Amino acid sequence: MKTCPRANLVPLWPSLRGVLPPNVPTRKTAPTHWPYASLKPLLLQAGELTPIEKAERRVLVLANPGHGLEKMQASAAMYLGMQLLLPGEWAPSHRHTPNAVRMIVEGEGAYTTVNGEKCPMARGDLILTPTGLWHEHGHDGTEPVVWLDVLDLPLVYYMEASYHINGARQDVKPGRGDRAWSRAGVVPTPIFTRSHKTYPLLRYPWVDTRAALVGLAEDQPELECLQVTYVNPETGDDAENILGFYALMLRPGQTLRLPARSPACVFHQIEGSTDVVVGNTGESATPFTLVEADTCCAPGYTAATLTNRSASAPAFVFMADESPLHRKLGVYEVRG
Ligand code: 1HN
C-alpha cells in the first residue's frame, strides 16, 4: 500500500474494494472443529503443569486459524476457551468489561459466585457473568470440572474498552442464580421485586432447558426448529448485550437447515451426536461430526445443516452467535 507517513495520509482507492467487497463480506472466520477428545488430555496436562495460583484462570483457547491463533478469536466477536478447575482450587474474584458465559461440560461440585450468588455448576448449565459483575470460581467436589467460556472479548478489545479489576473473596448471599425465575409463566410480581437487578437470572439449569425443549417437541410435533433462546426473563431481551445464546434439540434422525445469516455461530454438543455441514452442500461445504462436548464454529453469511446421527434418541446442541450485536448495529441479515 502506498502511504505518506510524513502527513499520516493514505489514498483510499487502492483499498476500496478490499474493505468494501461486492455482495459478501470477506471473513477471516474459518469453519473450525475442536474435538473434546483431543482437547481434554491437553487440558488435564495443563492441570498438572500449571498451578491455578499462577494461571489465575487455567484455559486452553479455542482459536480460529483463519484469524491467526495468537489472536485468540473464534470469530470476529467471539472468544471460546475450555477452562479446567481441579478439586479444592479457587480462581479469585474479578470483574471486567467483556461479557462472559460458561457452559458446563463435565464434572460436579464446582461453582461460580456472581455478585454474591453462589451458582452451582452441573453439565449443560449456562451461567452468566455479564459485564461489570464480580465472579470467582471454587470447587468442593472430587473430580476435575471443565467448562466452555464464551466471551465477546475480541469485540470489546477491538473497541479499546477491555479491562479488569481484581477483588476480594465475595460474601455469599442467599440465592444461587436461578430460583426466582424457575417457572415460565409464573414470575415474581414486579411491584414486590425489590432487587431491580440488571441481570435477574444468572444460572440457566440444563434440567429446565432440556425439559423446555422436550416439552416444545411434544407440544408442537410439526415444529421444525426446536430452539430456545436464553433471555433476560424480566425484559425478554437476549440474556447478554452482545452475544446470543440458544439451545437446540434435533429429533431422532432429524436434518435441520439453518439459513445463511450475517452473524458467525458456534455449536457445542451437549447430548448425542450431530453431523454439521457448514456452507451450502457442494464443493465449498465443510463437514464435521460433533460428539458430546465437541465444539465447532461457522462464519457469518453461511448456511449450516445439522443432522442428528441417532435414529432413536434426540440430540441437544448449545449455540452462541453474534445476533444481538448485529441487530443493535443494524447489519443483521438473513440470506435464506
Ligand atoms: C475470564 O474472566 C474468565 O473469569 C475466563 O473464568 C476466561 C478470558 C478472557 C478474559 C477474561 C473467568 C477469560 C476471562
mmCIF file of C-alpha atoms and ligand atoms in Angstrom:
data_model
loop_
_atom_site.group_PDB
_atom_site.id
_atom_site.type_symbol
_atom_site.label_atom_id
_atom_site.label_comp_id
_atom_site.label_asym_id
_atom_site.label_seq_id
_atom_site.Cartn_x
_atom_site.Cartn_y
_atom_site.Cartn_z
ATOM 1 C CA MET A 1 0.000 0.000 0.000
ATOM 2 C CA LYS A 2 1.258 3.464 -0.901
ATOM 3 C CA THR A 3 1.333 5.665 2.163
ATOM 4 C CA CYS A 4 2.563 9.109 3.055
ATOM 5 C CA PRO A 5 3.934 8.682 6.600
ATOM 6 C CA ARG A 6 5.002 12.314 6.913
ATOM 7 C CA ALA A 7 1.450 13.551 6.610
ATOM 8 C CA ASN A 8 -0.257 10.427 8.012
ATOM 9 C CA LEU A 9 -2.285 10.076 4.838
ATOM 10 C CA VAL A 10 -3.176 7.134 2.574
ATOM 11 C CA PRO A 11 -5.144 7.002 -0.679
ATOM 12 C CA LEU A 12 -8.455 5.181 -0.404
ATOM 13 C CA TRP A 13 -8.868 3.970 -3.985
ATOM 14 C CA PRO A 14 -6.350 1.079 -3.986
ATOM 15 C CA SER A 15 -8.039 -0.376 -0.875
ATOM 16 C CA LEU A 16 -11.674 0.464 -1.525
ATOM 17 C CA ARG A 17 -12.660 -2.921 -2.973
ATOM 18 C CA GLY A 18 -10.773 -4.679 -0.202
ATOM 19 C CA VAL A 19 -12.671 -3.026 2.631
ATOM 20 C CA LEU A 20 -15.968 -2.991 0.703
ATOM 21 C CA PRO A 21 -16.091 -6.202 -1.342
ATOM 22 C CA PRO A 22 -19.050 -6.910 -3.666
ATOM 23 C CA ASN A 23 -22.121 -8.695 -2.180
ATOM 24 C CA VAL A 24 -20.486 -10.780 0.529
ATOM 25 C CA PRO A 25 -18.053 -9.572 3.220
ATOM 26 C CA THR A 26 -14.562 -11.013 3.455
ATOM 27 C CA ARG A 27 -14.450 -13.295 6.513
ATOM 28 C CA LYS A 28 -11.377 -14.485 8.318
ATOM 29 C CA THR A 29 -13.514 -16.862 10.401
ATOM 30 C CA ALA A 30 -12.840 -20.369 9.058
ATOM 31 C CA PRO A 31 -15.164 -23.300 9.778
ATOM 32 C CA THR A 32 -13.267 -24.987 12.625
ATOM 33 C CA HIS A 33 -13.871 -28.091 14.747
ATOM 34 C CA TRP A 34 -12.415 -28.559 18.227
ATOM 35 C CA PRO A 35 -12.948 -32.225 19.224
ATOM 36 C CA TYR A 36 -13.112 -32.613 23.001
ATOM 37 C CA ALA A 37 -11.152 -35.877 22.791
ATOM 38 C CA SER A 38 -8.056 -34.025 21.532
ATOM 39 C CA LEU A 39 -8.507 -31.071 23.867
ATOM 40 C CA LYS A 40 -9.167 -32.823 27.189
ATOM 41 C CA PRO A 41 -5.782 -34.584 27.599
ATOM 42 C CA LEU A 42 -4.003 -31.280 26.957
ATOM 43 C CA LEU A 43 -6.205 -29.505 29.486
ATOM 44 C CA LEU A 44 -5.522 -32.189 32.122
ATOM 45 C CA GLN A 45 -1.802 -31.870 31.339
ATOM 46 C CA ALA A 46 -2.108 -28.120 31.887
ATOM 47 C CA GLY A 47 -3.695 -29.014 35.228
ATOM 48 C CA GLU A 48 -0.568 -30.939 36.215
ATOM 49 C CA LEU A 49 1.895 -28.356 34.929
ATOM 50 C CA THR A 50 0.248 -25.056 35.798
ATOM 51 C CA PRO A 51 -0.889 -24.224 39.334
ATOM 52 C CA ILE A 52 -4.107 -22.220 39.474
ATOM 53 C CA GLU A 53 -2.369 -19.600 41.661
ATOM 54 C CA LYS A 54 -0.080 -18.868 38.717
ATOM 55 C CA ALA A 55 -2.579 -19.183 35.903
ATOM 56 C CA GLU A 56 -5.484 -17.336 37.632
ATOM 57 C CA ARG A 57 -7.707 -18.990 35.003
ATOM 58 C CA ARG A 58 -6.487 -22.320 33.536
ATOM 59 C CA VAL A 59 -7.802 -22.140 29.998
ATOM 60 C CA LEU A 60 -6.968 -23.517 26.572
ATOM 61 C CA VAL A 61 -8.294 -21.073 23.998
ATOM 62 C CA LEU A 62 -10.210 -22.467 21.017
ATOM 63 C CA ALA A 63 -8.509 -20.280 18.440
ATOM 64 C CA ASN A 64 -9.688 -19.943 14.850
ATOM 65 C CA PRO A 65 -6.762 -20.426 12.427
ATOM 66 C CA GLY A 66 -8.408 -18.034 9.952
ATOM 67 C CA HIS A 67 -7.821 -15.165 12.386
ATOM 68 C CA GLY A 68 -4.334 -16.390 13.405
ATOM 69 C CA LEU A 69 -4.095 -18.486 16.573
ATOM 70 C CA GLU A 70 -2.385 -15.722 18.563
ATOM 71 C CA LYS A 71 -5.469 -13.509 18.167
ATOM 72 C CA MET A 72 -7.432 -15.931 20.417
ATOM 73 C CA GLN A 73 -10.614 -15.447 18.403
ATOM 74 C CA ALA A 74 -13.266 -17.977 17.386
ATOM 75 C CA SER A 75 -14.919 -15.343 15.169
ATOM 76 C CA ALA A 76 -14.845 -11.565 14.776
ATOM 77 C CA ALA A 77 -16.663 -11.021 18.083
ATOM 78 C CA MET A 78 -16.456 -14.366 19.900
ATOM 79 C CA TYR A 79 -13.802 -15.854 22.172
ATOM 80 C CA LEU A 80 -14.028 -19.515 23.244
ATOM 81 C CA GLY A 81 -11.968 -21.248 25.908
ATOM 82 C CA MET A 82 -12.082 -24.552 27.790
ATOM 83 C CA GLN A 83 -11.373 -23.976 31.462
ATOM 84 C CA LEU A 84 -10.268 -26.592 33.998
ATOM 85 C CA LEU A 85 -10.746 -26.319 37.758
ATOM 86 C CA LEU A 86 -9.442 -29.130 39.965
ATOM 87 C CA PRO A 87 -10.919 -30.168 43.336
ATOM 88 C CA GLY A 88 -10.072 -27.653 46.053
ATOM 89 C CA GLU A 89 -8.910 -24.965 43.646
ATOM 90 C CA TRP A 90 -10.100 -21.393 43.687
ATOM 91 C CA ALA A 91 -9.973 -18.857 40.844
ATOM 92 C CA PRO A 92 -10.053 -15.427 42.529
ATOM 93 C CA SER A 93 -12.706 -12.749 42.188
ATOM 94 C CA HIS A 94 -12.548 -10.158 39.464
ATOM 95 C CA ARG A 95 -14.815 -8.224 37.152
ATOM 96 C CA HIS A 96 -14.284 -6.906 33.673
ATOM 97 C CA THR A 97 -15.899 -5.115 30.768
ATOM 98 C CA PRO A 98 -16.265 -8.096 28.376
ATOM 99 C CA ASN A 99 -19.380 -10.235 28.950
ATOM 100 C CA ALA A 100 -18.888 -13.945 29.624
ATOM 101 C CA VAL A 101 -20.966 -17.094 29.931
ATOM 102 C CA ARG A 102 -19.903 -20.589 30.913
ATOM 103 C CA MET A 103 -21.441 -23.772 29.502
ATOM 104 C CA ILE A 104 -20.576 -26.605 31.900
ATOM 105 C CA VAL A 105 -19.022 -29.537 30.032
ATOM 106 C CA GLU A 106 -18.272 -32.104 32.732
ATOM 107 C CA GLY A 107 -17.729 -32.692 36.436
ATOM 108 C CA GLU A 108 -19.640 -31.757 39.567
ATOM 109 C CA GLY A 109 -19.024 -29.813 42.754
ATOM 110 C CA ALA A 110 -17.696 -26.577 41.299
ATOM 111 C CA TYR A 111 -19.467 -23.228 41.484
ATOM 112 C CA THR A 112 -19.185 -19.660 40.246
ATOM 113 C CA THR A 113 -20.079 -16.905 42.675
ATOM 114 C CA VAL A 114 -21.554 -13.996 40.690
ATOM 115 C CA ASN A 115 -22.140 -10.774 42.651
ATOM 116 C CA GLY A 116 -22.524 -12.875 45.800
ATOM 117 C CA GLU A 117 -24.793 -15.553 44.332
ATOM 118 C CA LYS A 118 -23.167 -18.983 44.507
ATOM 119 C CA CYS A 119 -24.215 -20.714 41.266
ATOM 120 C CA PRO A 120 -23.606 -24.490 41.294
ATOM 121 C CA MET A 121 -22.203 -25.981 38.087
ATOM 122 C CA ALA A 122 -23.691 -29.091 36.512
ATOM 123 C CA ARG A 123 -23.336 -30.431 32.991
ATOM 124 C CA GLY A 124 -25.218 -28.335 30.410
ATOM 125 C CA ASP A 125 -25.915 -25.435 32.810
ATOM 126 C CA LEU A 126 -25.369 -21.923 31.487
ATOM 127 C CA ILE A 127 -24.001 -19.382 33.984
ATOM 128 C CA LEU A 128 -23.801 -15.679 33.110
ATOM 129 C CA THR A 129 -21.051 -13.327 34.208
ATOM 130 C CA PRO A 130 -22.125 -10.192 32.363
ATOM 131 C CA THR A 131 -20.081 -7.011 32.056
ATOM 132 C CA GLY A 132 -19.119 -5.487 35.398
ATOM 133 C CA LEU A 133 -20.299 -8.326 37.677
ATOM 134 C CA TRP A 134 -17.878 -9.835 40.214
ATOM 135 C CA HIS A 135 -17.132 -13.515 39.630
ATOM 136 C CA GLU A 136 -14.903 -16.205 41.113
ATOM 137 C CA HIS A 137 -14.829 -19.988 40.768
ATOM 138 C CA GLY A 138 -14.456 -22.627 43.507
ATOM 139 C CA HIS A 139 -14.588 -26.420 43.649
ATOM 140 C CA ASP A 140 -15.814 -28.528 46.606
ATOM 141 C CA GLY A 141 -16.088 -31.780 44.610
ATOM 142 C CA THR A 142 -13.738 -34.653 43.886
ATOM 143 C CA GLU A 143 -13.444 -34.742 40.062
ATOM 144 C CA PRO A 144 -11.971 -32.232 37.605
ATOM 145 C CA VAL A 145 -14.578 -29.762 36.307
ATOM 146 C CA VAL A 146 -14.400 -28.387 32.768
ATOM 147 C CA TRP A 147 -16.472 -25.653 31.206
ATOM 148 C CA LEU A 148 -16.636 -23.706 27.949
ATOM 149 C CA ASP A 149 -16.182 -19.951 28.355
ATOM 150 C CA VAL A 150 -17.829 -17.768 25.681
ATOM 151 C CA LEU A 151 -16.875 -14.098 25.740
ATOM 152 C CA ASP A 152 -17.284 -11.072 23.484
ATOM 153 C CA LEU A 153 -13.648 -10.260 24.277
ATOM 154 C CA PRO A 154 -12.432 -9.794 20.635
ATOM 155 C CA LEU A 155 -15.030 -7.096 20.049
ATOM 156 C CA VAL A 156 -14.589 -5.316 23.387
ATOM 157 C CA TYR A 157 -10.797 -5.449 22.949
ATOM 158 C CA TYR A 158 -11.093 -4.054 19.391
ATOM 159 C CA MET A 159 -13.180 -1.233 20.842
ATOM 160 C CA GLU A 160 -10.293 -0.464 23.233
ATOM 161 C CA ALA A 161 -12.749 -0.979 26.073
ATOM 162 C CA SER A 162 -11.398 -4.200 27.637
ATOM 163 C CA TYR A 163 -10.077 -4.050 31.213
ATOM 164 C CA HIS A 164 -10.464 -5.857 34.549
ATOM 165 C CA ILE A 165 -10.439 -5.112 38.290
ATOM 166 C CA ASN A 166 -9.415 -7.667 40.923
ATOM 167 C CA GLY A 167 -11.489 -8.007 44.062
ATOM 168 C CA ALA A 168 -11.601 -9.685 47.468
ATOM 169 C CA ARG A 169 -13.314 -13.009 48.048
ATOM 170 C CA GLN A 170 -17.057 -12.326 47.842
ATOM 171 C CA ASP A 171 -19.506 -12.638 50.713
ATOM 172 C CA VAL A 172 -22.016 -15.251 49.667
ATOM 173 C CA LYS A 173 -25.636 -14.052 49.781
ATOM 174 C CA PRO A 174 -28.782 -16.182 49.615
ATOM 175 C CA GLY A 175 -29.720 -17.282 46.086
ATOM 176 C CA ARG A 176 -27.927 -19.411 43.570
ATOM 177 C CA GLY A 177 -28.689 -17.521 40.407
ATOM 178 C CA ASP A 178 -31.688 -19.479 39.172
ATOM 179 C CA ARG A 179 -34.557 -19.943 41.601
ATOM 180 C CA ALA A 180 -36.600 -16.744 41.379
ATOM 181 C CA TRP A 181 -37.436 -17.390 37.714
ATOM 182 C CA SER A 182 -37.599 -21.164 37.513
ATOM 183 C CA ARG A 183 -41.129 -21.410 36.039
ATOM 184 C CA ALA A 184 -42.007 -19.627 32.821
ATOM 185 C CA GLY A 185 -45.477 -18.107 33.029
ATOM 186 C CA VAL A 186 -45.322 -17.668 36.811
ATOM 187 C CA VAL A 187 -42.918 -14.846 37.555
ATOM 188 C CA PRO A 188 -42.110 -12.737 40.625
ATOM 189 C CA THR A 189 -44.709 -9.915 40.803
ATOM 190 C CA PRO A 190 -42.910 -6.782 39.596
ATOM 191 C CA ILE A 191 -44.250 -4.372 42.273
ATOM 192 C CA PHE A 192 -42.832 -6.610 45.018
ATOM 193 C CA THR A 193 -39.469 -7.181 43.350
ATOM 194 C CA ARG A 194 -37.059 -5.025 45.287
ATOM 195 C CA SER A 195 -33.747 -6.049 43.736
ATOM 196 C CA HIS A 196 -34.039 -4.296 40.354
ATOM 197 C CA LYS A 197 -31.173 -6.369 39.063
ATOM 198 C CA THR A 198 -29.872 -5.718 35.551
ATOM 199 C CA TYR A 199 -29.390 -9.475 35.168
ATOM 200 C CA PRO A 200 -32.211 -11.161 37.146
ATOM 201 C CA LEU A 201 -31.251 -14.687 36.100
ATOM 202 C CA LEU A 202 -27.601 -15.768 36.318
ATOM 203 C CA ARG A 203 -27.907 -19.555 36.043
ATOM 204 C CA TYR A 204 -29.958 -21.488 33.496
ATOM 205 C CA PRO A 205 -30.038 -25.135 34.727
ATOM 206 C CA TRP A 206 -29.803 -27.717 31.970
ATOM 207 C CA VAL A 207 -32.619 -29.825 33.504
ATOM 208 C CA ASP A 208 -35.015 -26.925 32.876
ATOM 209 C CA THR A 209 -33.691 -26.034 29.413
ATOM 210 C CA ARG A 210 -33.813 -29.680 28.353
ATOM 211 C CA ALA A 211 -37.348 -30.066 29.730
ATOM 212 C CA ALA A 212 -38.423 -26.922 27.831
ATOM 213 C CA LEU A 213 -37.118 -28.399 24.561
ATOM 214 C CA VAL A 214 -38.651 -31.831 25.132
ATOM 215 C CA GLY A 215 -41.952 -30.152 26.088
ATOM 216 C CA LEU A 216 -41.825 -27.986 22.957
ATOM 217 C CA ALA A 217 -41.183 -31.058 20.789
ATOM 218 C CA GLU A 218 -44.113 -32.934 22.325
ATOM 219 C CA ASP A 219 -46.431 -29.935 22.262
ATOM 220 C CA GLN A 220 -45.667 -28.970 18.662
ATOM 221 C CA PRO A 221 -44.881 -32.102 16.631
ATOM 222 C CA GLU A 222 -44.989 -30.051 13.396
ATOM 223 C CA LEU A 223 -42.388 -27.530 14.586
ATOM 224 C CA GLU A 224 -39.187 -27.975 12.616
ATOM 225 C CA CYS A 225 -36.722 -25.830 14.538
ATOM 226 C CA LEU A 226 -36.835 -26.786 18.217
ATOM 227 C CA GLN A 227 -34.782 -23.915 19.552
ATOM 228 C CA VAL A 228 -34.981 -21.885 22.762
ATOM 229 C CA THR A 229 -33.215 -18.590 23.455
ATOM 230 C CA TYR A 230 -31.580 -17.749 26.779
ATOM 231 C CA VAL A 231 -33.264 -14.447 27.702
ATOM 232 C CA ASN A 232 -33.499 -11.933 30.489
ATOM 233 C CA PRO A 233 -36.844 -13.133 31.932
ATOM 234 C CA GLU A 234 -37.812 -9.624 33.067
ATOM 235 C CA THR A 235 -37.448 -7.932 29.694
ATOM 236 C CA GLY A 236 -37.478 -10.814 27.201
ATOM 237 C CA ASP A 237 -34.261 -9.389 25.716
ATOM 238 C CA ASP A 238 -31.244 -11.536 24.953
ATOM 239 C CA ALA A 239 -29.512 -12.669 28.161
ATOM 240 C CA GLU A 240 -26.461 -10.523 27.320
ATOM 241 C CA ASN A 241 -25.906 -7.410 25.205
ATOM 242 C CA ILE A 242 -23.518 -8.556 22.513
ATOM 243 C CA LEU A 243 -23.688 -12.349 22.044
ATOM 244 C CA GLY A 244 -26.809 -14.523 21.816
ATOM 245 C CA PHE A 245 -27.209 -17.975 23.409
ATOM 246 C CA TYR A 246 -29.566 -20.771 22.386
ATOM 247 C CA ALA A 247 -30.248 -24.476 22.912
ATOM 248 C CA LEU A 248 -31.417 -26.651 20.057
ATOM 249 C CA MET A 249 -32.973 -30.097 20.018
ATOM 250 C CA LEU A 250 -32.862 -32.352 16.983
ATOM 251 C CA ARG A 251 -35.450 -35.105 16.878
ATOM 252 C CA PRO A 252 -34.125 -38.635 16.219
ATOM 253 C CA GLY A 253 -32.788 -38.693 12.652
ATOM 254 C CA GLN A 254 -33.782 -35.068 12.007
ATOM 255 C CA THR A 255 -31.944 -32.871 9.498
ATOM 256 C CA LEU A 256 -32.279 -29.128 10.084
ATOM 257 C CA ARG A 257 -31.098 -26.484 7.626
ATOM 258 C CA LEU A 258 -30.159 -23.191 9.257
ATOM 259 C CA PRO A 259 -30.246 -20.340 6.711
ATOM 260 C CA ALA A 260 -27.227 -18.155 5.985
ATOM 261 C CA ARG A 261 -27.301 -15.173 8.365
ATOM 262 C CA SER A 262 -24.864 -12.340 8.893
ATOM 263 C CA PRO A 263 -23.587 -13.375 12.384
ATOM 264 C CA ALA A 264 -20.997 -16.095 12.951
ATOM 265 C CA CYS A 265 -22.179 -19.029 15.047
ATOM 266 C CA VAL A 266 -20.737 -21.579 17.489
ATOM 267 C CA PHE A 267 -22.144 -25.085 18.064
ATOM 268 C CA HIS A 268 -21.390 -27.176 21.156
ATOM 269 C CA GLN A 269 -22.773 -30.693 21.575
ATOM 270 C CA ILE A 270 -24.442 -31.197 24.969
ATOM 271 C CA GLU A 271 -26.013 -34.611 24.362
ATOM 272 C CA GLY A 272 -25.908 -37.077 21.479
ATOM 273 C CA SER A 273 -24.090 -36.585 18.223
ATOM 274 C CA THR A 274 -24.626 -34.295 15.219
ATOM 275 C CA ASP A 275 -23.309 -34.082 11.670
ATOM 276 C CA VAL A 276 -22.717 -30.421 10.843
ATOM 277 C CA VAL A 277 -22.191 -29.200 7.278
ATOM 278 C CA VAL A 278 -21.050 -25.589 7.163
ATOM 279 C CA GLY A 279 -21.825 -23.925 3.822
ATOM 280 C CA ASN A 280 -24.091 -24.988 1.030
ATOM 281 C CA THR A 281 -23.751 -28.656 0.179
ATOM 282 C CA GLY A 282 -21.273 -28.756 -2.657
ATOM 283 C CA GLU A 283 -17.632 -28.090 -3.107
ATOM 284 C CA SER A 284 -17.109 -25.370 -0.506
ATOM 285 C CA ALA A 285 -19.004 -27.184 2.260
ATOM 286 C CA THR A 286 -17.091 -28.266 5.365
ATOM 287 C CA PRO A 287 -18.437 -31.328 7.237
ATOM 288 C CA PHE A 288 -17.823 -32.016 10.940
ATOM 289 C CA THR A 289 -19.137 -34.708 13.238
ATOM 290 C CA LEU A 290 -19.835 -33.388 16.718
ATOM 291 C CA VAL A 291 -19.842 -35.919 19.521
ATOM 292 C CA GLU A 292 -20.558 -34.992 23.139
ATOM 293 C CA ALA A 293 -18.548 -31.959 24.344
ATOM 294 C CA ASP A 294 -17.237 -31.113 20.841
ATOM 295 C CA THR A 295 -17.351 -27.524 19.640
ATOM 296 C CA CYS A 296 -17.264 -26.006 16.140
ATOM 297 C CA CYS A 297 -17.837 -22.633 14.540
ATOM 298 C CA ALA A 298 -19.267 -21.307 11.292
ATOM 299 C CA PRO A 299 -18.575 -17.902 9.729
ATOM 300 C CA GLY A 300 -21.368 -15.408 9.073
ATOM 301 C CA TYR A 301 -23.296 -15.289 5.762
ATOM 302 C CA THR A 302 -23.044 -19.094 5.641
ATOM 303 C CA ALA A 303 -25.784 -21.735 5.894
ATOM 304 C CA ALA A 304 -25.372 -24.782 8.141
ATOM 305 C CA THR A 305 -27.093 -28.137 8.031
ATOM 306 C CA LEU A 306 -27.362 -30.199 11.222
ATOM 307 C CA THR A 307 -28.278 -33.897 11.254
ATOM 308 C CA ASN A 308 -28.905 -35.927 14.393
ATOM 309 C CA ARG A 309 -26.823 -39.080 13.911
ATOM 310 C CA SER A 310 -29.093 -41.154 16.134
ATOM 311 C CA ALA A 311 -32.316 -42.668 14.801
ATOM 312 C CA SER A 312 -33.618 -43.338 18.314
ATOM 313 C CA ALA A 313 -32.526 -40.515 20.668
ATOM 314 C CA PRO A 314 -32.731 -36.719 20.459
ATOM 315 C CA ALA A 315 -29.566 -34.616 20.126
ATOM 316 C CA PHE A 316 -29.032 -31.373 22.066
ATOM 317 C CA VAL A 317 -26.776 -28.540 20.893
ATOM 318 C CA PHE A 318 -25.813 -25.292 22.615
ATOM 319 C CA MET A 319 -25.325 -22.363 20.249
ATOM 320 C CA ALA A 320 -23.730 -18.943 20.625
ATOM 321 C CA ASP A 321 -23.819 -16.231 17.975
ATOM 322 C CA GLU A 322 -23.322 -12.536 17.259
ATOM 323 C CA SER A 323 -27.022 -11.772 16.565
ATOM 324 C CA PRO A 324 -27.669 -9.237 19.369
ATOM 325 C CA LEU A 325 -24.643 -7.263 18.178
ATOM 326 C CA HIS A 326 -25.665 -7.381 14.512
ATOM 327 C CA ARG A 327 -29.259 -6.380 15.349
ATOM 328 C CA LYS A 328 -28.180 -3.454 17.508
ATOM 329 C CA LEU A 329 -25.803 -2.259 14.811
ATOM 330 C CA GLY A 330 -28.468 -2.623 12.117
ATOM 331 C CA VAL A 331 -26.400 -5.023 9.984
ATOM 332 C CA TYR A 332 -28.357 -8.243 10.792
ATOM 333 C CA GLU A 333 -29.377 -10.131 7.646
ATOM 334 C CA VAL A 334 -30.924 -13.472 6.759
ATOM 335 C CA ARG A 335 -29.866 -14.572 3.286
ATOM 336 C CA GLY A 336 -32.010 -17.729 3.121
HETATM 337 C C1 1HN B 1 -12.267 -14.655 32.485
HETATM 338 O O1 1HN B 1 -12.526 -13.697 33.393
HETATM 339 C C2 1HN B 1 -12.572 -15.972 32.773
HETATM 340 O O2 1HN B 1 -13.483 -15.495 34.896
HETATM 341 C C3 1HN B 1 -12.321 -16.931 31.817
HETATM 342 O O3 1HN B 1 -13.297 -17.544 34.327
HETATM 343 C C4 1HN B 1 -11.759 -16.616 30.610
HETATM 344 C C5 1HN B 1 -10.848 -14.965 29.108
HETATM 345 C C6 1HN B 1 -10.510 -13.693 28.836
HETATM 346 C C7 1HN B 1 -10.761 -12.686 29.731
HETATM 347 C C8 1HN B 1 -11.345 -12.984 30.946
HETATM 348 C C9 1HN B 1 -13.158 -16.356 34.092
HETATM 349 C C10 1HN B 1 -11.432 -15.304 30.314
HETATM 350 C C11 1HN B 1 -11.684 -14.296 31.250
#
